[in-house]
PDB file of C-alpha atoms in Angstrom:
ATOM      1  CA  MET F   1      97.124 -38.635 -40.674  1.00 52.00           C
ATOM      2  CA  ILE F   2      95.840 -39.837 -37.301  1.00 57.00           C
ATOM      3  CA  LYS F   3      96.741 -36.511 -35.684  1.00 54.00           C
ATOM      4  CA  ILE F   4      94.845 -34.584 -38.403  1.00 52.00           C
ATOM      5  CA  LEU F   5      91.828 -36.889 -38.023  1.00 47.00           C
ATOM      6  CA  PHE F   6      91.894 -36.498 -34.214  1.00 50.00           C
ATOM      7  CA  THR F   7      92.169 -32.709 -34.530  1.00 50.00           C
ATOM      8  CA  SER F   8      89.265 -32.623 -37.002  1.00 49.00           C
ATOM      9  CA  ILE F   9      87.050 -34.752 -34.767  1.00 51.00           C
ATOM     10  CA  THR F  10      87.929 -32.649 -31.717  1.00 51.00           C
ATOM     11  CA  PHE F  11      87.041 -29.462 -33.627  1.00 50.00           C
ATOM     12  CA  LEU F  12      83.706 -30.899 -34.783  1.00 50.00           C
ATOM     13  CA  LEU F  13      82.771 -32.008 -31.285  1.00 52.00           C
ATOM     14  CA  ALA F  14      83.705 -28.621 -29.791  1.00 52.00           C
ATOM     15  CA  THR F  15      81.878 -26.602 -32.463  1.00 48.00           C
ATOM     16  CA  PRO F  16      78.216 -25.967 -31.625  1.00 53.00           C
ATOM     17  CA  ILE F  17      76.996 -26.864 -35.126  1.00 51.00           C
ATOM     18  CA  PHE F  18      73.852 -28.399 -33.716  1.00 64.00           C
ATOM     19  CA  ALA F  19      73.350 -25.835 -30.959  1.00 76.00           C
ATOM     20  CA  GLN F  20      69.712 -25.221 -30.258  1.00 93.00           C
ATOM     21  CA  THR F  21      68.186 -21.818 -29.713  1.00 96.00           C
ATOM     22  CA  PRO F  22      66.322 -21.241 -26.454  1.00 97.00           C
ATOM     23  CA  GLU F  23      63.041 -21.376 -28.378  1.00 96.00           C
ATOM     24  CA  GLU F  24      63.985 -24.766 -29.876  1.00 96.00           C
ATOM     25  CA  LYS F  25      64.846 -26.065 -26.403  1.00 97.00           C
ATOM     26  CA  ILE F  26      61.510 -24.819 -25.060  1.00 97.00           C
ATOM     27  CA  ASN F  27      59.657 -26.675 -27.823  1.00 96.00           C
ATOM     28  CA  LYS F  28      61.746 -29.820 -27.342  1.00 96.00           C
ATOM     29  CA  LEU F  29      60.820 -29.762 -23.638  1.00 96.00           C
ATOM     30  CA  GLY F  30      57.137 -29.788 -24.639  1.00 95.00           C
ATOM     31  CA  PHE F  31      56.333 -26.124 -23.992  1.00 96.00           C
ATOM     32  CA  GLU F  32      55.367 -23.314 -26.340  1.00 95.00           C
ATOM     33  CA  LEU F  33      55.790 -19.559 -26.102  1.00 96.00           C
ATOM     34  CA  PHE F  34      52.678 -17.492 -26.714  1.00 94.00           C
ATOM     35  CA  GLU F  35      51.541 -13.920 -27.265  1.00 93.00           C
ATOM     36  CA  PRO F  36      51.383 -12.377 -23.779  1.00 92.00           C
ATOM     37  CA  ALA F  37      48.007 -11.117 -22.615  1.00 86.00           C
ATOM     38  CA  LYS F  38      47.659  -7.456 -21.773  1.00 88.00           C
ATOM     39  CA  PRO F  39      48.245  -6.570 -18.106  1.00 89.00           C
ATOM     40  CA  ILE F  40      45.124  -6.605 -15.938  1.00 82.00           C
ATOM     41  CA  ALA F  41      46.004  -3.307 -14.219  1.00 91.00           C
ATOM     42  CA  ASN F  42      48.100  -0.160 -14.677  1.00 95.00           C
ATOM     43  CA  TYR F  43      51.536  -1.732 -15.237  1.00 96.00           C
ATOM     44  CA  VAL F  44      53.634  -3.314 -17.989  1.00 97.00           C
ATOM     45  CA  LYS F  45      54.877  -6.889 -18.178  1.00 97.00           C
ATOM     46  CA  ALA F  46      58.509  -5.926 -18.786  1.00 97.00           C
ATOM     47  CA  VAL F  47      60.698  -2.880 -18.266  1.00 98.00           C
ATOM     48  CA  ARG F  48      64.081  -2.630 -19.921  1.00 98.00           C
ATOM     49  CA  THR F  49      66.748  -0.307 -18.600  1.00 97.00           C
ATOM     50  CA  GLY F  50      70.165  -0.626 -20.210  1.00 97.00           C
ATOM     51  CA  ASN F  51      70.960  -4.311 -20.458  1.00 97.00           C
ATOM     52  CA  LEU F  52      68.542  -5.386 -17.698  1.00 98.00           C
ATOM     53  CA  VAL F  53      64.939  -6.490 -18.149  1.00 98.00           C
ATOM     54  CA  PHE F  54      62.680  -6.539 -15.100  1.00 98.00           C
ATOM     55  CA  LEU F  55      59.707  -8.841 -15.574  1.00 98.00           C
ATOM     56  CA  ALA F  56      56.533  -8.190 -13.588  1.00 97.00           C
ATOM     57  CA  GLY F  57      55.019 -10.998 -11.564  1.00 97.00           C
ATOM     58  CA  HIS F  58      53.603 -13.700 -13.823  1.00 97.00           C
ATOM     59  CA  GLY F  59      51.232 -16.416 -12.740  1.00 97.00           C
ATOM     60  CA  PRO F  60      50.685 -19.853 -14.235  1.00 97.00           C
ATOM     61  CA  GLY F  61      48.663 -18.456 -17.132  1.00 91.00           C
ATOM     62  CA  LYS F  62      48.392 -20.611 -20.220  1.00 86.00           C
ATOM     63  CA  ALA F  63      47.984 -19.436 -23.815  1.00 84.00           C
ATOM     64  CA  ASP F  64      44.244 -20.228 -23.632  1.00 87.00           C
ATOM     65  CA  GLY F  65      43.823 -17.767 -20.746  1.00 85.00           C
ATOM     66  CA  THR F  66      43.340 -20.369 -18.014  1.00 91.00           C
ATOM     67  CA  ASN F  67      45.428 -20.479 -14.834  1.00 94.00           C
ATOM     68  CA  ILE F  68      46.445 -23.109 -12.321  1.00 97.00           C
ATOM     69  CA  LYS F  69      44.601 -22.079  -9.178  1.00 98.00           C
ATOM     70  CA  GLY F  70      44.645 -23.206  -5.586  1.00 98.00           C
ATOM     71  CA  ARG F  71      46.716 -23.292  -2.420  1.00 98.00           C
ATOM     72  CA  LEU F  72      49.661 -25.556  -1.809  1.00 98.00           C
ATOM     73  CA  GLY F  73      49.085 -27.641   1.293  1.00 97.00           C
ATOM     74  CA  GLU F  74      45.313 -27.543   0.738  1.00 97.00           C
ATOM     75  CA  ASP F  75      44.242 -27.861  -2.915  1.00 96.00           C
ATOM     76  CA  LEU F  76      47.471 -28.670  -4.761  1.00 98.00           C
ATOM     77  CA  THR F  77      50.385 -31.080  -4.401  1.00 98.00           C
ATOM     78  CA  ILE F  78      54.039 -30.097  -4.652  1.00 98.00           C
ATOM     79  CA  GLU F  79      54.084 -31.662  -8.150  1.00 98.00           C
ATOM     80  CA  GLN F  80      51.132 -29.508  -9.257  1.00 98.00           C
ATOM     81  CA  GLY F  81      52.852 -26.443  -7.794  1.00 98.00           C
ATOM     82  CA  TYR F  82      56.069 -27.376  -9.633  1.00 98.00           C
ATOM     83  CA  GLU F  83      54.072 -27.506 -12.885  1.00 98.00           C
ATOM     84  CA  ALA F  84      52.496 -24.129 -12.088  1.00 98.00           C
ATOM     85  CA  ALA F  85      55.994 -22.663 -11.625  1.00 98.00           C
ATOM     86  CA  GLN F  86      57.074 -24.107 -14.993  1.00 98.00           C
ATOM     87  CA  ILE F  87      54.061 -22.532 -16.706  1.00 98.00           C
ATOM     88  CA  SER F  88      54.830 -19.225 -14.997  1.00 98.00           C
ATOM     89  CA  ALA F  89      58.387 -19.438 -16.374  1.00 98.00           C
ATOM     90  CA  ILE F  90      57.014 -19.962 -19.897  1.00 98.00           C
ATOM     91  CA  ALA F  91      54.693 -16.965 -19.424  1.00 97.00           C
ATOM     92  CA  MET F  92      57.670 -14.820 -18.317  1.00 98.00           C
ATOM     93  CA  LEU F  93      59.785 -16.025 -21.242  1.00 98.00           C
ATOM     94  CA  SER F  94      56.910 -15.188 -23.603  1.00 97.00           C
ATOM     95  CA  SER F  95      56.866 -11.630 -22.214  1.00 97.00           C
ATOM     96  CA  LEU F  96      60.664 -11.464 -22.380  1.00 98.00           C
ATOM     97  CA  LYS F  97      60.655 -12.514 -26.028  1.00 98.00           C
ATOM     98  CA  ALA F  98      58.001  -9.874 -26.774  1.00 97.00           C
ATOM     99  CA  GLU F  99      60.296  -7.288 -25.149  1.00 97.00           C
ATOM    100  CA  ILE F 100      63.670  -8.265 -26.679  1.00 97.00           C
ATOM    101  CA  GLY F 101      62.651 -10.138 -29.856  1.00 96.00           C
ATOM    102  CA  ASP F 102      64.925 -13.174 -29.494  1.00 96.00           C
ATOM    103  CA  LEU F 103      65.718 -15.234 -26.395  1.00 98.00           C
ATOM    104  CA  SER F 104      69.205 -15.876 -27.780  1.00 97.00           C
ATOM    105  CA  LYS F 105      69.980 -12.343 -26.547  1.00 98.00           C
ATOM    106  CA  VAL F 106      69.766 -13.534 -22.917  1.00 98.00           C
ATOM    107  CA  LYS F 107      73.174 -13.220 -21.261  1.00 98.00           C
ATOM    108  CA  ARG F 108      72.092 -14.337 -17.784  1.00 98.00           C
ATOM    109  CA  ILE F 109      69.051 -14.944 -15.634  1.00 98.00           C
ATOM    110  CA  ILE F 110      69.983 -12.831 -12.612  1.00 98.00           C
ATOM    111  CA  LYS F 111      67.186 -13.160 -10.050  1.00 98.00           C
ATOM    112  CA  VAL F 112      63.945 -15.059  -9.619  1.00 98.00           C
ATOM    113  CA  THR F 113      61.445 -14.237  -6.880  1.00 98.00           C
ATOM    114  CA  GLY F 114      58.763 -16.869  -6.410  1.00 98.00           C
ATOM    115  CA  MET F 115      55.629 -16.438  -4.324  1.00 98.00           C
ATOM    116  CA  VAL F 116      53.605 -19.536  -3.493  1.00 98.00           C
ATOM    117  CA  ASN F 117      49.933 -19.454  -2.527  1.00 98.00           C
ATOM    118  CA  SER F 118      50.141 -21.761   0.493  1.00 98.00           C
ATOM    119  CA  THR F 119      48.697 -22.663   3.845  1.00 98.00           C
ATOM    120  CA  ALA F 120      50.406 -21.489   7.029  1.00 96.00           C
ATOM    121  CA  ASP F 121      51.807 -24.979   7.646  1.00 97.00           C
ATOM    122  CA  PHE F 122      53.197 -25.557   4.118  1.00 98.00           C
ATOM    123  CA  TYR F 123      56.995 -25.299   4.146  1.00 97.00           C
ATOM    124  CA  ASP F 124      58.066 -26.571   0.714  1.00 98.00           C
ATOM    125  CA  GLN F 125      57.921 -23.326  -1.276  1.00 98.00           C
ATOM    126  CA  PRO F 126      61.466 -23.915  -2.634  1.00 98.00           C
ATOM    127  CA  LYS F 127      60.399 -27.297  -4.068  1.00 98.00           C
ATOM    128  CA  VAL F 128      57.537 -25.564  -5.884  1.00 98.00           C
ATOM    129  CA  ILE F 129      59.658 -22.725  -7.325  1.00 98.00           C
ATOM    130  CA  ASN F 130      62.207 -25.334  -8.463  1.00 98.00           C
ATOM    131  CA  GLY F 131      59.790 -25.835 -11.377  1.00 98.00           C
ATOM    132  CA  CYS F 132      60.786 -22.410 -12.678  1.00 98.00           C
ATOM    133  CA  SER F 133      64.473 -22.637 -11.763  1.00 98.00           C
ATOM    134  CA  ASP F 134      64.966 -26.133 -13.202  1.00 98.00           C
ATOM    135  CA  LEU F 135      63.301 -25.130 -16.472  1.00 98.00           C
ATOM    136  CA  LEU F 136      65.428 -21.989 -16.835  1.00 98.00           C
ATOM    137  CA  VAL F 137      68.618 -24.045 -16.399  1.00 98.00           C
ATOM    138  CA  LYS F 138      67.399 -26.632 -18.950  1.00 98.00           C
ATOM    139  CA  ILE F 139      66.782 -23.844 -21.452  1.00 98.00           C
ATOM    140  CA  PHE F 140      69.777 -21.570 -20.818  1.00 98.00           C
ATOM    141  CA  GLY F 141      72.342 -23.878 -19.175  1.00 97.00           C
ATOM    142  CA  GLU F 142      74.812 -22.040 -16.933  1.00 97.00           C
ATOM    143  CA  LYS F 143      73.289 -18.707 -18.025  1.00 98.00           C
ATOM    144  CA  GLY F 144      70.039 -19.868 -16.450  1.00 98.00           C
ATOM    145  CA  LYS F 145      71.441 -20.247 -12.924  1.00 98.00           C
ATOM    146  CA  HIS F 146      70.246 -17.392 -10.763  1.00 98.00           C
ATOM    147  CA  ALA F 147      69.830 -15.938  -7.301  1.00 98.00           C
ATOM    148  CA  ARG F 148      66.394 -16.719  -5.901  1.00 98.00           C
ATOM    149  CA  ALA F 149      63.793 -16.233  -3.220  1.00 98.00           C
ATOM    150  CA  ALA F 150      60.882 -18.642  -2.680  1.00 98.00           C
ATOM    151  CA  VAL F 151      58.306 -17.497  -0.140  1.00 98.00           C
ATOM    152  CA  GLY F 152      54.797 -18.402   0.961  1.00 98.00           C
ATOM    153  CA  MET F 153      51.827 -16.082   0.699  1.00 98.00           C
ATOM    154  CA  VAL F 154      48.482 -16.364   2.441  1.00 96.00           C
ATOM    155  CA  SER F 155      46.809 -15.591  -0.901  1.00 96.00           C
ATOM    156  CA  LEU F 156      47.601 -14.492  -4.442  1.00 97.00           C
ATOM    157  CA  PRO F 157      45.439 -12.618  -6.992  1.00 95.00           C
ATOM    158  CA  ASN F 158      42.580 -14.707  -8.393  1.00 95.00           C
ATOM    159  CA  ASN F 159      43.760 -17.631  -6.233  1.00 97.00           C
ATOM    160  CA  ILE F 160      46.626 -18.457  -8.641  1.00 98.00           C
ATOM    161  CA  ALA F 161      49.027 -21.094  -7.312  1.00 98.00           C
ATOM    162  CA  VAL F 162      52.231 -19.101  -7.824  1.00 98.00           C
ATOM    163  CA  GLU F 163      53.431 -15.700  -8.961  1.00 98.00           C
ATOM    164  CA  ILE F 164      57.011 -15.287 -10.129  1.00 98.00           C
ATOM    165  CA  GLU F 165      59.053 -12.269 -11.176  1.00 98.00           C
ATOM    166  CA  MET F 166      62.482 -12.220 -12.796  1.00 98.00           C
ATOM    167  CA  ILE F 167      65.438  -9.977 -13.649  1.00 98.00           C
ATOM    168  CA  VAL F 168      67.374 -10.824 -16.826  1.00 98.00           C
ATOM    169  CA  GLU F 169      70.600  -9.482 -18.321  1.00 98.00           C
ATOM    170  CA  VAL F 170      70.437  -9.195 -22.120  1.00 98.00           C
ATOM    171  CA  GLU F 171      72.710  -8.086 -24.941  1.00 95.00           C
ATOM    172  CA  GLU F 172      72.430  -4.355 -25.585  1.00 84.00           C
TER     173      GLU F 172
END
């Protein structure tokens, strides 16, 4: 009887009955996906080839159309840059969902390239782009761990704080 009870409890604990979808995790973390805005130039927000999706650079654009603007080391703190990177991640995930229909189809976040609008003497770009990387791991767990580059830029379009692009492997 004890062995059967132990086996039953072990099975229940190992079974992801209460597993959350990526979208549920996003909402639980206090974020919300939104309908992506149309590109501002002659490009698309996502290109799928086979089981890879290449996401164009996304800035910290919110659903209401506003952006986090400014330069790290001059106008913004590392914490504000971290938040901008999180919002950029949500913007990319919104475009990814529009492309593939369901974020549960994500097999792996492969690569993140983060560009930080920063002064010449600002050296903490990785701490800023951690906002994106940390959020992706919270949402996707081990599947969210990725290769990454975090670099400084003398300026970014419309003075946005960060611009991030991503490559994602999805189910075919």
